Short mmCIF file of C-alpha atoms in Angstrom, two decimals:
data_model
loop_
_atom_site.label_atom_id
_atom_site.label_comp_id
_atom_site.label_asym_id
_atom_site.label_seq_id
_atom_site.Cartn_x
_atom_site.Cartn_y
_atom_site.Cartn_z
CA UNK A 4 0.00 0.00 0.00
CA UNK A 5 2.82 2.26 0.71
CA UNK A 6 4.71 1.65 -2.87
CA UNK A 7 1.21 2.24 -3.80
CA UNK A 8 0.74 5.45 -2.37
CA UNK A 9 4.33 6.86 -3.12
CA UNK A 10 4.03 5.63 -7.27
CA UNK A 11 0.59 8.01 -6.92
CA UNK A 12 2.61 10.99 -5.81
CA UNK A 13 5.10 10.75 -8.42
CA UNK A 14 2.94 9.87 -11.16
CA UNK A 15 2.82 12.69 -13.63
CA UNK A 16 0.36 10.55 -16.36
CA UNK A 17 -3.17 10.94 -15.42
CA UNK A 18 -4.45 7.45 -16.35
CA UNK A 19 -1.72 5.82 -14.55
CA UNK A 20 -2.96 7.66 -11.26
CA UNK A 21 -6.48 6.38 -11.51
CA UNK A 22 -4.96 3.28 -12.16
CA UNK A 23 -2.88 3.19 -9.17
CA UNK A 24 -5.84 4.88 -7.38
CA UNK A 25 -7.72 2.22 -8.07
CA UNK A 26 -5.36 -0.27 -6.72
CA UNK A 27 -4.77 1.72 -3.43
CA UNK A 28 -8.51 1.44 -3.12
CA UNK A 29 -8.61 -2.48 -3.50
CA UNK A 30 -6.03 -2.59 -0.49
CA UNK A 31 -7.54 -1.00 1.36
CA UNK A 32 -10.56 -2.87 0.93
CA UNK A 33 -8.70 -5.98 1.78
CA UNK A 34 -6.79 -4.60 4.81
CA UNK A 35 -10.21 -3.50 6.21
CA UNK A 36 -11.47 -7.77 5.21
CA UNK A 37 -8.57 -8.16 7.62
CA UNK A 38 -9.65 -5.90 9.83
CA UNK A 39 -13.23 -7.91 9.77
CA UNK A 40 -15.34 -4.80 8.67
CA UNK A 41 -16.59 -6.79 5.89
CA UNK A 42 -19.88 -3.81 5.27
CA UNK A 43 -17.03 -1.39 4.62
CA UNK A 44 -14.81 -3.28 2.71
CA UNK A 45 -17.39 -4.17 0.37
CA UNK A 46 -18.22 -0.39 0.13
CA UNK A 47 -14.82 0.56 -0.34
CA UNK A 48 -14.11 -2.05 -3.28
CA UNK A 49 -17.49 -0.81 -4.70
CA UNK A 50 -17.11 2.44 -4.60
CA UNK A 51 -13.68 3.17 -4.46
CA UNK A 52 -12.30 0.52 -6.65
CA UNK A 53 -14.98 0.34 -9.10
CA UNK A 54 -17.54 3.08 -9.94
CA UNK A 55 -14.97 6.08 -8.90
CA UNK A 56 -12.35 4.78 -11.02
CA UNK A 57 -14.74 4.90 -14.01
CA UNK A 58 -15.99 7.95 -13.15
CA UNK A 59 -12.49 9.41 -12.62
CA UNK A 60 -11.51 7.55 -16.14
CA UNK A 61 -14.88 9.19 -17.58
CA UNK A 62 -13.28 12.99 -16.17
CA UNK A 63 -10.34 12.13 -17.55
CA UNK A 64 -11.86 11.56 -21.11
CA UNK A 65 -12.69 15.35 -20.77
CA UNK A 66 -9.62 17.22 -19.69
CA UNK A 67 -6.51 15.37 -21.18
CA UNK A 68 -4.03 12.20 -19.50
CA UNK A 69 -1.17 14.47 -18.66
CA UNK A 70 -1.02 16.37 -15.43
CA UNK A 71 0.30 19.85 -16.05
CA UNK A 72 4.08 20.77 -15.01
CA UNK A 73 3.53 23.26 -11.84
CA UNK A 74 4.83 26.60 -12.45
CA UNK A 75 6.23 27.13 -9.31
CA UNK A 76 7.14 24.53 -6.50
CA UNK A 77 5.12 26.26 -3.43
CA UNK A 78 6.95 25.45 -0.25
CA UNK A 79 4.31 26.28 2.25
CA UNK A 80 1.62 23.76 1.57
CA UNK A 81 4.92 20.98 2.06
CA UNK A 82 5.24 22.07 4.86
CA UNK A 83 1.63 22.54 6.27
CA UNK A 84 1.21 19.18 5.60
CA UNK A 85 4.05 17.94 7.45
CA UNK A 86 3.16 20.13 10.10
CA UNK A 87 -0.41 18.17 10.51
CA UNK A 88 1.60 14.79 10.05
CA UNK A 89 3.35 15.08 12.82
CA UNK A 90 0.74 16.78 15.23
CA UNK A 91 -1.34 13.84 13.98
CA UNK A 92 1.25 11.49 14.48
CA UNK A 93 1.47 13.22 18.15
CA UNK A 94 -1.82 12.48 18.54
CA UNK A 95 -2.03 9.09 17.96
CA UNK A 96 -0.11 8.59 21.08
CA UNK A 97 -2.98 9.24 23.16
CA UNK A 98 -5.39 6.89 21.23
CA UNK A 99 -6.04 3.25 22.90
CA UNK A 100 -4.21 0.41 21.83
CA UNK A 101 -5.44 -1.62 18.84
CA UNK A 102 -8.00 -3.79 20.00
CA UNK A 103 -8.50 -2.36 23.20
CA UNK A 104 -11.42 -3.92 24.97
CA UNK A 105 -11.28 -0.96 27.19
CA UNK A 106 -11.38 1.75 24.57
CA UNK A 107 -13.76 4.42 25.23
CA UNK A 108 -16.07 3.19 22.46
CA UNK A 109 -16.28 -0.25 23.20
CA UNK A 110 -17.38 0.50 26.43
CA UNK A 111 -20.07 3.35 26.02
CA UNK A 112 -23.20 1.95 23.57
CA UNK A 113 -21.54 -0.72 21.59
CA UNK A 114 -21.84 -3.01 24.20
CA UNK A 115 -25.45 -2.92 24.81
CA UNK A 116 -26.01 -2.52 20.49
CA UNK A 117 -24.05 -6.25 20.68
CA UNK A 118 -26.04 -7.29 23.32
CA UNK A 119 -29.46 -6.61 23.03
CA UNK A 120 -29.63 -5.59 19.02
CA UNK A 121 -30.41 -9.63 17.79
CA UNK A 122 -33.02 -9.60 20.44
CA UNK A 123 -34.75 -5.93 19.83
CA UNK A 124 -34.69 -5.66 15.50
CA UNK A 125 -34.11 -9.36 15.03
CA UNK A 126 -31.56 -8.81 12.73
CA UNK A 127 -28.54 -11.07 13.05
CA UNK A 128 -26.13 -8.62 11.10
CA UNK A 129 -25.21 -6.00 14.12
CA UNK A 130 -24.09 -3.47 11.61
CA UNK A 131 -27.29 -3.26 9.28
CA UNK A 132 -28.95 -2.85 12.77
CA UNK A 133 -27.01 -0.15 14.03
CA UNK A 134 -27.28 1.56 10.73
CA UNK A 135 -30.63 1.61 9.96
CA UNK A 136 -32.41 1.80 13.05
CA UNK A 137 -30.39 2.62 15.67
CA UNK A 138 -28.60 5.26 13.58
CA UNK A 139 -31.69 5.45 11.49
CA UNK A 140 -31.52 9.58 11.53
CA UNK A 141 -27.64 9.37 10.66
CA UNK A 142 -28.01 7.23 7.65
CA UNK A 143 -31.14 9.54 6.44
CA UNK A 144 -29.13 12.32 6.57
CA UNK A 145 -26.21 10.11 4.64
CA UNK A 146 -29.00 9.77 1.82
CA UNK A 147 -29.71 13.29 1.58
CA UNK A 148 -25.75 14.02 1.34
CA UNK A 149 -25.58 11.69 -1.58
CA UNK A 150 -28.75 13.35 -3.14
CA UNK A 151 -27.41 16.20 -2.70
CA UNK A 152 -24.01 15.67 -4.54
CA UNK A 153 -25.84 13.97 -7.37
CA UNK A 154 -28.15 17.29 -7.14
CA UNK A 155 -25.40 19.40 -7.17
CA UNK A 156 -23.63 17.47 -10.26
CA UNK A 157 -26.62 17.75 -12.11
CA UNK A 158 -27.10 21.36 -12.14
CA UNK A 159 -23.46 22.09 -12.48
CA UNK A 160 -23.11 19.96 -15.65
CA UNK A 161 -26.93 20.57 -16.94
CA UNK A 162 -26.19 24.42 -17.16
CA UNK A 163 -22.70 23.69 -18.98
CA UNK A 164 -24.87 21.65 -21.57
CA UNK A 165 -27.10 24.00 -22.29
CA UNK A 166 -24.78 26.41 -23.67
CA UNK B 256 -15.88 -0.95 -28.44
CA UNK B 257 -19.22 -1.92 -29.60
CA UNK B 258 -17.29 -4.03 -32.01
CA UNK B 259 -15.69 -6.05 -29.42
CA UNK B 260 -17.26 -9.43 -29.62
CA UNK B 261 -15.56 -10.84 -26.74
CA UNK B 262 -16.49 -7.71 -24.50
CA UNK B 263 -20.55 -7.95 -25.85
CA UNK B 264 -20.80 -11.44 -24.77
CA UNK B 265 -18.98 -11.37 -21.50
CA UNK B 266 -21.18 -8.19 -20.64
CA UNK B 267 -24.24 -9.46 -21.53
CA UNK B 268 -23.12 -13.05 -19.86
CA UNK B 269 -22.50 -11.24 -16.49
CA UNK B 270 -25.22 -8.29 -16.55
CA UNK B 271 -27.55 -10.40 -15.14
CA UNK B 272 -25.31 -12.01 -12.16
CA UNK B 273 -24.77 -8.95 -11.53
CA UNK B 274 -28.15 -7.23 -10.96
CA UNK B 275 -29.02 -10.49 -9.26
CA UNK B 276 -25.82 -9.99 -6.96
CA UNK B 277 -27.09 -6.59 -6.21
CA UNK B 278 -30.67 -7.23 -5.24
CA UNK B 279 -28.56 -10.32 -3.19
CA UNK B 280 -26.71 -7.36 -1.14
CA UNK B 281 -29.99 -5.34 -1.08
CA UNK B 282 -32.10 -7.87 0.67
CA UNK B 283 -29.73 -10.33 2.04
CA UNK B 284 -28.04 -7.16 4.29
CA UNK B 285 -30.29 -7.86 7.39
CA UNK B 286 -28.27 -11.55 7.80
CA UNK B 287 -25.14 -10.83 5.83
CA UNK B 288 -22.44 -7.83 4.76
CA UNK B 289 -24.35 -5.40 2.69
CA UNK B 290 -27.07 -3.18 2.62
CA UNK B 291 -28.83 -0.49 0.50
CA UNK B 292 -25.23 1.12 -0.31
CA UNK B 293 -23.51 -1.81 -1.52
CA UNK B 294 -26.28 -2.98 -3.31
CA UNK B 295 -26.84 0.43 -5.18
CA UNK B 296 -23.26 0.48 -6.30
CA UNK B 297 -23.20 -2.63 -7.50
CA UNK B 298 -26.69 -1.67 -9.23
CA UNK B 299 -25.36 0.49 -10.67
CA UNK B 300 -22.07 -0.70 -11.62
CA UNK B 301 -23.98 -3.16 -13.84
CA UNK B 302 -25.26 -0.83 -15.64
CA UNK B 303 -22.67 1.48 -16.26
CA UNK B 304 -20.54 -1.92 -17.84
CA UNK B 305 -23.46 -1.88 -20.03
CA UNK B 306 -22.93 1.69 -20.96
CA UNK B 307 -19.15 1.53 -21.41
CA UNK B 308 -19.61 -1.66 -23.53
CA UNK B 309 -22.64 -1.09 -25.79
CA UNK B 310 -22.34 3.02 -25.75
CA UNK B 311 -24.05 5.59 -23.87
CA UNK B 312 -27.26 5.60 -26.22
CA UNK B 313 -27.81 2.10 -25.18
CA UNK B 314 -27.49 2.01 -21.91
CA UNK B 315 -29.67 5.27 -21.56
CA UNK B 316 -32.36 2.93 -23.77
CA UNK B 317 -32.15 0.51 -20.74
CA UNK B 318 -32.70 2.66 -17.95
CA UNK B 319 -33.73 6.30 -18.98
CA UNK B 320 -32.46 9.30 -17.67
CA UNK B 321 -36.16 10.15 -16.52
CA UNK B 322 -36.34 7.29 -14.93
CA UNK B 323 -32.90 7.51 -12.84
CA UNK B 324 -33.48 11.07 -11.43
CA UNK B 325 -36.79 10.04 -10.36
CA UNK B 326 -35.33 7.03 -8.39
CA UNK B 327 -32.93 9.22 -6.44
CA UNK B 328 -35.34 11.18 -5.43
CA UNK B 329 -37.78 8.18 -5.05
CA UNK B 330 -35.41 6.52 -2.52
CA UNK B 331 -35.19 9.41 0.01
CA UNK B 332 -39.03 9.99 -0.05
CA UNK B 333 -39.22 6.71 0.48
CA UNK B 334 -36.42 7.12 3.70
CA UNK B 335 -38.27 9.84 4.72
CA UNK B 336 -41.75 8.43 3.86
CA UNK B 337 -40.75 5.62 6.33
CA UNK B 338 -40.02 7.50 9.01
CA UNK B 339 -43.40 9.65 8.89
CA UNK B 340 -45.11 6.41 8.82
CA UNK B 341 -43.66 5.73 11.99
CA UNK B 342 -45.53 8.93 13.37
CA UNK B 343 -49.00 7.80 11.44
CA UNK B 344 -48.95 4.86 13.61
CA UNK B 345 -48.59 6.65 16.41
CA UNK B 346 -44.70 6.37 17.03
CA UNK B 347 -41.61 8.99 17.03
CA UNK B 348 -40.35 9.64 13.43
CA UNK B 349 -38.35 6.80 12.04
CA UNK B 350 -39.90 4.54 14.87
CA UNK B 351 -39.81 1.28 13.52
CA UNK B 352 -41.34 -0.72 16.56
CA UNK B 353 -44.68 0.33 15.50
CA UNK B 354 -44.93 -0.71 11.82
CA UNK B 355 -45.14 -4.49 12.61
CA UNK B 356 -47.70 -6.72 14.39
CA UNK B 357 -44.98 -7.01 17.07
CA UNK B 358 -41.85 -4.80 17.24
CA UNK B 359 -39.27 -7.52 16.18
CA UNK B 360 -41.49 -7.56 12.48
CA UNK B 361 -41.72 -4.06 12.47
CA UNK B 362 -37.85 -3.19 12.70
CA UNK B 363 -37.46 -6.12 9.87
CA UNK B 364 -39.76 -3.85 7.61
CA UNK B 365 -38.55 -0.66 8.62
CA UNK B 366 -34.79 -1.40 7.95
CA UNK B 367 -36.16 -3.35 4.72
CA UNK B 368 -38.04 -0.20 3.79
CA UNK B 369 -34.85 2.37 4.92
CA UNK B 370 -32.66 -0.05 2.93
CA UNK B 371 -34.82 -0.21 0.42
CA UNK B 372 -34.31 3.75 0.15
CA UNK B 373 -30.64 4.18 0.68
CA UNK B 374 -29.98 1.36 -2.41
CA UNK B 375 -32.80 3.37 -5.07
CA UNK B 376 -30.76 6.85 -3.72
CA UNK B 377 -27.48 5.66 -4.53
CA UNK B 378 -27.68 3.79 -7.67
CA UNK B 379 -29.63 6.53 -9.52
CA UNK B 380 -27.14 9.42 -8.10
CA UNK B 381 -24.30 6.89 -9.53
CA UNK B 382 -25.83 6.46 -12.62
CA UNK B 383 -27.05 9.70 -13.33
CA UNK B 384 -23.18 11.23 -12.09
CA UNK B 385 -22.21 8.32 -15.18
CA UNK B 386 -24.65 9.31 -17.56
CA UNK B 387 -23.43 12.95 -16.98
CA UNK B 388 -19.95 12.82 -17.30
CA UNK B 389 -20.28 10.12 -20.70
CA UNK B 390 -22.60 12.51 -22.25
CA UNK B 391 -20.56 15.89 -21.21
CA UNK B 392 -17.70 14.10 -23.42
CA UNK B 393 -19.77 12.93 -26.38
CA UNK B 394 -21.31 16.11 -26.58
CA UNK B 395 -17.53 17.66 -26.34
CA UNK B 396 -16.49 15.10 -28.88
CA UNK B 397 -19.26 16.31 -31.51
CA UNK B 398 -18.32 20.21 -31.58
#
């Protein structure tokens, strides 16, 4: 994932970044398989593997494979991301250890979601649970986000056509 | 490639697999991975191998352009429509216990329902954002 991630920086052709974008994407998708989120891993190889990529390779149709040469080499946002590396990095000292039991958010509602969801919605898959009806206003509000966008998209490009 | 023979087949071998994957995702989510997101993509996905394989035109024969911006805004009436059920029945909004005969069947049909919403929202937003960007070119390609 790292070679990955490091070939995307330096690549200067277009097509090869989706390409390598794409690839990042199915790594990630397997890391979180190992990571047994299997809901997001199949959203990430969905999405970000597959419909992205072609929509990225559909943009890409449209404005040319090369990336342009920069005409200066701006110093500052280097370093400003750096800077949030590291504080980030700093951070991450303070977070519980992987697989905590004790973590602050195994402990707070997850617990009682694990325990008492089969019983309460019937539903045997914990996740579909908390996401539709525990969470049931957060994942409305997730639909109206993507409705949004694909609002937003529309009347962007629809204008553009109509000139 | 409308000429590619290999490409037409395969496509039209695996369109339906796919679809049938999707509404798999869709409906299987309450017992397995998945869910109205997953399925939508996939949903979607199928179709948009359709368009990249037979050309735009065709794939906009298939499903219509009408037809895909009134499914994303179907699916979060639908969402929504769900959750002022729940208050017609005499619940809070999005209150799932009280659409059932007991509250165990109601959650099943309001997460089917929600689900239901979420996939019809997502694969017409990723469809249309397809149809957009394909047609943006050809129409770039004709001037």
């Amino acid at each position: 994932m790292a070679a990955t991630v490091v070939a995307l920086a330096l690549q200067r052709n277009l097509f090869g970044a989706v390409v390598l974008f794409s690839i990042y994407s199915f790594l990630m998708a397997t890391v979180l398989v190992a990571l047994d989120a299997v809901d997001v891993a199949m959203t990430e190889a969905a999405v970000g593997a597959g419909v992205s990529t072609v929509l990225l390779l559909g943009a890409l149709y449209l404005v040319g494979g090369m990336e342009a040469k920069p005409l200066v080499r701006p110093l500052l946002p280097l370093v400003l991301s750096i800077a949030v590396g590291a504080v980030l990095a700093y951070g991450m000292q303070g977070l519980p250890g992987f697989s905590d039991p004790q973590a602050p958010i195994h402990v707070h509602v997850a617990a009682r979601y694990l325990a008492e969801a089969p019983r309460e919605t019937g539903v045997p898959n914990v996740v579909t649970a908390v996401l539709a009806s525990y969470r049931g206003y957060d994942t409305l509000g997730e639909t109206v986000v993507v409705f949004t966008a694909g609002a937003g998209v529309i009347a962007l490009l629809r204008r553009r056509k109509r000139k | 490639m409308k000429d590619d023979l290999i490409l037409r087949v395969v496509s039209k071998l695996t369109m339906p697999f796919m679809l049938l994957f999707a509404l798999y995702v869709q409906f299987h989510g309450d017992f397995g991975p998945g869910g109205g997101f997953q399925a939508g993509v996939i949903a979607a996905a199928a179709i948009v191998f359709y368009g990249i394989t037979f050309g735009l035109a065709a794939a906009q024969r298939l499903v219509p352009e009408i037809v895909v911006e009134r499914l994303l805004a179907a699916g979060v009436l639908l969402y929504a429509g769900v959750g002022l059920a729940g208050i017609l029945l005499g619940g809070n909004y999005l209150d799932y216990f009280v659409l059932g005969a007991d509250t165990v069947a109601g959650q099943h049909r309001g997460i089917f329902w929600v689900e239901a919403g979420v996939g019809l929202t997502v694969a017409g937003v990723m469809l249309k954002l397809f149809y957009m960007f394909a047609s943006r070119g050809r129409d770039a390609g004709d001037a």
